[in-house]
GROMACS .gro file of C-alpha atoms in nm:
model
  107
    1MET     CA    1   0.310   0.211  -0.616
    2GLY     CA    2   0.120   0.154  -0.937
    3GLU     CA    3  -0.226   0.001  -0.962
    4GLN     CA    4  -0.093  -0.329  -1.094
    5GLU     CA    5   0.157  -0.362  -0.807
    6GLN     CA    6  -0.118  -0.274  -0.558
    7ASN     CA    7  -0.349  -0.540  -0.702
    8LEU     CA    8  -0.070  -0.797  -0.690
    9GLU     CA    9  -0.002  -0.709  -0.326
   10VAL     CA   10  -0.370  -0.755  -0.238
   11ILE     CA   11  -0.391  -1.085  -0.426
   12MET     CA   12  -0.076  -1.222  -0.265
   13GLY     CA   13  -0.210  -1.116   0.076
   14LEU     CA   14  -0.520  -1.327   0.013
   15ILE     CA   15  -0.314  -1.626  -0.095
   16ILE     CA   16  -0.077  -1.597   0.202
   17ASN     CA   17  -0.357  -1.553   0.457
   18GLY     CA   18  -0.549  -1.844   0.303
   19GLY     CA   19  -0.243  -2.067   0.316
   20ASN     CA   20  -0.165  -1.967   0.674
   21ALA     CA   21  -0.526  -2.026   0.780
   22LYS     CA   22  -0.524  -2.373   0.627
   23SER     CA   23  -0.186  -2.457   0.785
   24SER     CA   24  -0.302  -2.347   1.129
   25ALA     CA   25  -0.620  -2.551   1.093
   26PHE     CA   26  -0.413  -2.856   0.998
   27GLU     CA   27  -0.191  -2.799   1.302
   28ALA     CA   28  -0.507  -2.789   1.515
   29ILE     CA   29  -0.606  -3.133   1.388
   30ASN     CA   30  -0.259  -3.270   1.463
   31ALA     CA   31  -0.264  -3.121   1.813
   32ALA     CA   32  -0.607  -3.272   1.885
   33LYS     CA   33  -0.489  -3.606   1.752
   34ALA     CA   34  -0.204  -3.589   2.005
   35GLY     CA   35  -0.450  -3.498   2.282
   36ASP     CA   36  -0.331  -3.136   2.318
   37PHE     CA   37  -0.670  -2.967   2.303
   38GLU     CA   38  -0.546  -2.636   2.438
   39LYS     CA   39  -0.304  -2.609   2.147
   40ALA     CA   40  -0.574  -2.727   1.905
   41ASP     CA   41  -0.807  -2.449   2.018
   42GLU     CA   42  -0.523  -2.198   1.996
   43LYS     CA   43  -0.446  -2.306   1.638
   44LEU     CA   44  -0.814  -2.282   1.538
   45LYS     CA   45  -0.822  -1.925   1.674
   46GLU     CA   46  -0.501  -1.851   1.485
   47SER     CA   47  -0.664  -1.984   1.168
   48ASP     CA   48  -0.965  -1.762   1.232
   49GLY     CA   49  -0.733  -1.462   1.261
   50PHE     CA   50  -0.581  -1.528   0.919
   51LEU     CA   51  -0.928  -1.571   0.771
   52THR     CA   52  -1.037  -1.242   0.929
   53GLU     CA   53  -0.743  -1.069   0.762
   54ALA     CA   54  -0.841  -1.219   0.428
   55HIS     CA   55  -1.204  -1.123   0.481
   56ASN     CA   56  -1.102  -0.763   0.550
   57VAL     CA   57  -0.908  -0.754   0.224
   58GLN     CA   58  -1.206  -0.898   0.036
   59THR     CA   59  -1.435  -0.638   0.195
   60GLY     CA   60  -1.200  -0.366   0.074
   61MET     CA   61  -1.210  -0.510  -0.277
   62LEU     CA   62  -1.590  -0.526  -0.272
   63THR     CA   63  -1.612  -0.170  -0.142
   64GLU     CA   64  -1.396  -0.047  -0.428
   65GLU     CA   65  -1.609  -0.242  -0.675
   66ALA     CA   66  -1.926  -0.084  -0.531
   67LYS     CA   67  -1.768   0.261  -0.578
   68GLY     CA   68  -1.723   0.184  -0.947
   69ASN     CA   69  -1.352   0.109  -0.925
   70HIS     CA   70  -1.361  -0.222  -1.108
   71ALA     CA   71  -1.061  -0.445  -1.052
   72LYS     CA   72  -0.911  -0.630  -1.342
   73VAL     CA   73  -0.986  -0.997  -1.285
   74SER     CA   74  -0.696  -1.223  -1.369
   75LEU     CA   75  -0.634  -1.592  -1.321
   76LEU     CA   76  -0.428  -1.498  -1.016
   77THR     CA   77  -0.728  -1.311  -0.871
   78VAL     CA   78  -0.949  -1.616  -0.922
   79HIS     CA   79  -0.680  -1.837  -0.768
   80SER     CA   80  -0.663  -1.615  -0.459
   81GLN     CA   81  -1.040  -1.639  -0.408
   82ASP     CA   82  -1.025  -2.016  -0.455
   83HIS     CA   83  -0.746  -2.031  -0.197
   84ILE     CA   84  -0.959  -1.844   0.057
   85MET     CA   85  -1.268  -2.057  -0.003
   86ASN     CA   86  -1.066  -2.376   0.040
   87ALA     CA   87  -0.913  -2.240   0.361
   88ILE     CA   88  -1.259  -2.156   0.499
   89THR     CA   89  -1.385  -2.505   0.419
   90PHE     CA   90  -1.075  -2.666   0.570
   91ARG     CA   91  -1.106  -2.452   0.885
   92ASP     CA   92  -1.470  -2.553   0.930
   93LEU     CA   93  -1.384  -2.919   0.887
   94ALA     CA   94  -1.086  -2.890   1.125
   95GLY     CA   95  -1.317  -2.754   1.395
   96GLU     CA   96  -1.541  -3.057   1.356
   97ILE     CA   97  -1.246  -3.297   1.368
   98VAL     CA   98  -1.107  -3.131   1.681
   99ASP     CA   99  -1.451  -3.167   1.843
  100LEU     CA  100  -1.457  -3.536   1.752
  101TYR     CA  101  -1.116  -3.593   1.909
  102LYS     CA  102  -1.235  -3.413   2.224
  103LYS     CA  103  -1.543  -3.637   2.246
  104MET     CA  104  -1.332  -3.948   2.192
  105ALA     CA  105  -1.098  -3.839   2.473
  106GLU     CA  106  -1.392  -3.802   2.712
  107LYS     CA  107  -1.476  -4.172   2.679
   0.00000   0.00000   0.00000
Protein backbone atom coordinates (compact mmCIF):
# COMPACT_ATOMS: atom_id res chain seq x y z
CA MET A 1 0.00 0.00 0.00
CA GLY A 2 1.39 3.36 -1.02
CA GLU A 3 1.82 6.34 1.29
CA GLN A 4 -1.14 8.19 -0.21
CA GLU A 5 -3.45 5.19 0.26
CA GLN A 6 -2.19 4.77 3.83
CA ASN A 7 -2.87 8.44 4.62
CA LEU A 8 -6.35 8.16 3.13
CA GLU A 9 -7.04 5.07 5.24
CA VAL A 10 -5.96 6.91 8.41
CA ILE A 11 -8.03 9.98 7.53
CA MET A 12 -11.13 7.94 6.76
CA GLY A 13 -10.66 6.06 10.04
CA LEU A 14 -10.76 9.38 11.89
CA ILE A 15 -13.89 10.49 10.05
CA ILE A 16 -15.65 7.16 10.61
CA ASN A 17 -14.74 6.99 14.31
CA GLY A 18 -15.79 10.61 14.79
CA GLY A 19 -19.12 10.00 13.08
CA ASN A 20 -19.74 6.83 15.08
CA ALA A 21 -18.85 8.59 18.34
CA LYS A 22 -21.27 11.40 17.59
CA SER A 23 -24.04 8.96 16.58
CA SER A 24 -23.62 6.93 19.77
CA ALA A 25 -23.71 10.10 21.86
CA PHE A 26 -26.93 11.16 20.11
CA GLU A 27 -28.42 7.72 20.79
CA ALA A 28 -27.49 8.19 24.46
CA ILE A 29 -29.50 11.41 24.57
CA ASN A 30 -32.49 9.71 22.95
CA ALA A 31 -32.29 6.79 25.39
CA ALA A 32 -32.14 9.16 28.38
CA LYS A 33 -35.07 11.12 26.99
CA ALA A 34 -37.04 7.85 26.91
CA GLY A 35 -35.96 7.08 30.50
CA ASP A 36 -33.63 4.20 29.56
CA PHE A 37 -30.59 5.32 31.54
CA GLU A 38 -28.84 1.97 31.33
CA LYS A 39 -28.86 2.19 27.54
CA ALA A 40 -27.85 5.87 27.71
CA ASP A 41 -24.79 5.00 29.79
CA GLU A 42 -23.97 2.13 27.44
CA LYS A 43 -24.15 4.45 24.42
CA LEU A 44 -21.92 7.04 26.12
CA LYS A 45 -19.33 4.31 26.77
CA GLU A 46 -19.65 3.21 23.16
CA SER A 47 -19.03 6.80 22.07
CA ASP A 48 -15.96 6.92 24.30
CA GLY A 49 -14.66 3.76 22.63
CA PHE A 50 -14.89 5.33 19.18
CA LEU A 51 -13.16 8.46 20.46
CA THR A 52 -10.40 6.33 21.99
CA GLU A 53 -9.85 4.70 18.59
CA ALA A 54 -9.61 8.12 16.97
CA HIS A 55 -7.27 9.36 19.68
CA ASN A 56 -4.97 6.38 19.11
CA VAL A 57 -4.82 7.20 15.40
CA GLN A 58 -4.05 10.84 16.18
CA THR A 59 -1.30 9.77 18.59
CA GLY A 60 0.22 7.67 15.82
CA MET A 61 0.13 10.64 13.47
CA LEU A 62 1.77 12.89 16.07
CA THR A 63 4.43 10.27 16.77
CA GLU A 64 5.31 10.09 13.09
CA GLU A 65 5.44 13.89 12.92
CA ALA A 66 7.80 13.97 15.92
CA LYS A 67 10.06 11.45 14.14
CA GLY A 68 10.33 13.86 11.21
CA ASN A 69 7.90 12.00 8.97
CA HIS A 70 5.75 14.98 8.06
CA ALA A 71 2.32 14.14 6.71
CA LYS A 72 0.96 16.05 3.78
CA VAL A 73 -1.90 18.14 5.11
CA SER A 74 -4.89 18.22 2.80
CA LEU A 75 -8.39 19.60 3.15
CA LEU A 76 -9.50 16.04 3.90
CA THR A 77 -6.98 15.86 6.77
CA VAL A 78 -8.31 19.11 8.22
CA HIS A 79 -11.87 17.84 7.79
CA SER A 80 -11.05 14.65 9.70
CA GLN A 81 -9.63 16.64 12.63
CA ASP A 82 -12.68 18.90 12.60
CA HIS A 83 -14.90 15.81 12.64
CA ILE A 84 -13.12 14.47 15.73
CA MET A 85 -13.26 17.78 17.59
CA ASN A 86 -16.98 18.10 16.91
CA ALA A 87 -17.54 14.53 18.09
CA ILE A 88 -15.64 15.22 21.33
CA THR A 89 -17.70 18.34 21.97
CA PHE A 90 -20.94 16.52 21.19
CA ARG A 91 -19.98 13.62 23.46
CA ASP A 92 -19.24 15.99 26.35
CA LEU A 93 -22.55 17.76 25.86
CA ALA A 94 -24.43 14.45 25.58
CA GLY A 95 -23.03 13.38 28.96
CA GLU A 96 -24.38 16.57 30.51
CA ILE A 97 -27.79 16.12 28.89
CA VAL A 98 -28.02 12.51 30.08
CA ASP A 99 -27.19 13.70 33.61
CA LEU A 100 -29.95 16.31 33.39
CA TYR A 101 -32.49 13.70 32.33
CA LYS A 102 -31.40 11.49 35.23
CA LYS A 103 -31.87 14.35 37.70
CA MET A 104 -35.27 15.17 36.24
CA ALA A 105 -36.32 11.52 36.62
CA GLU A 106 -35.36 11.56 40.31
CA LYS A 107 -37.93 14.27 41.04
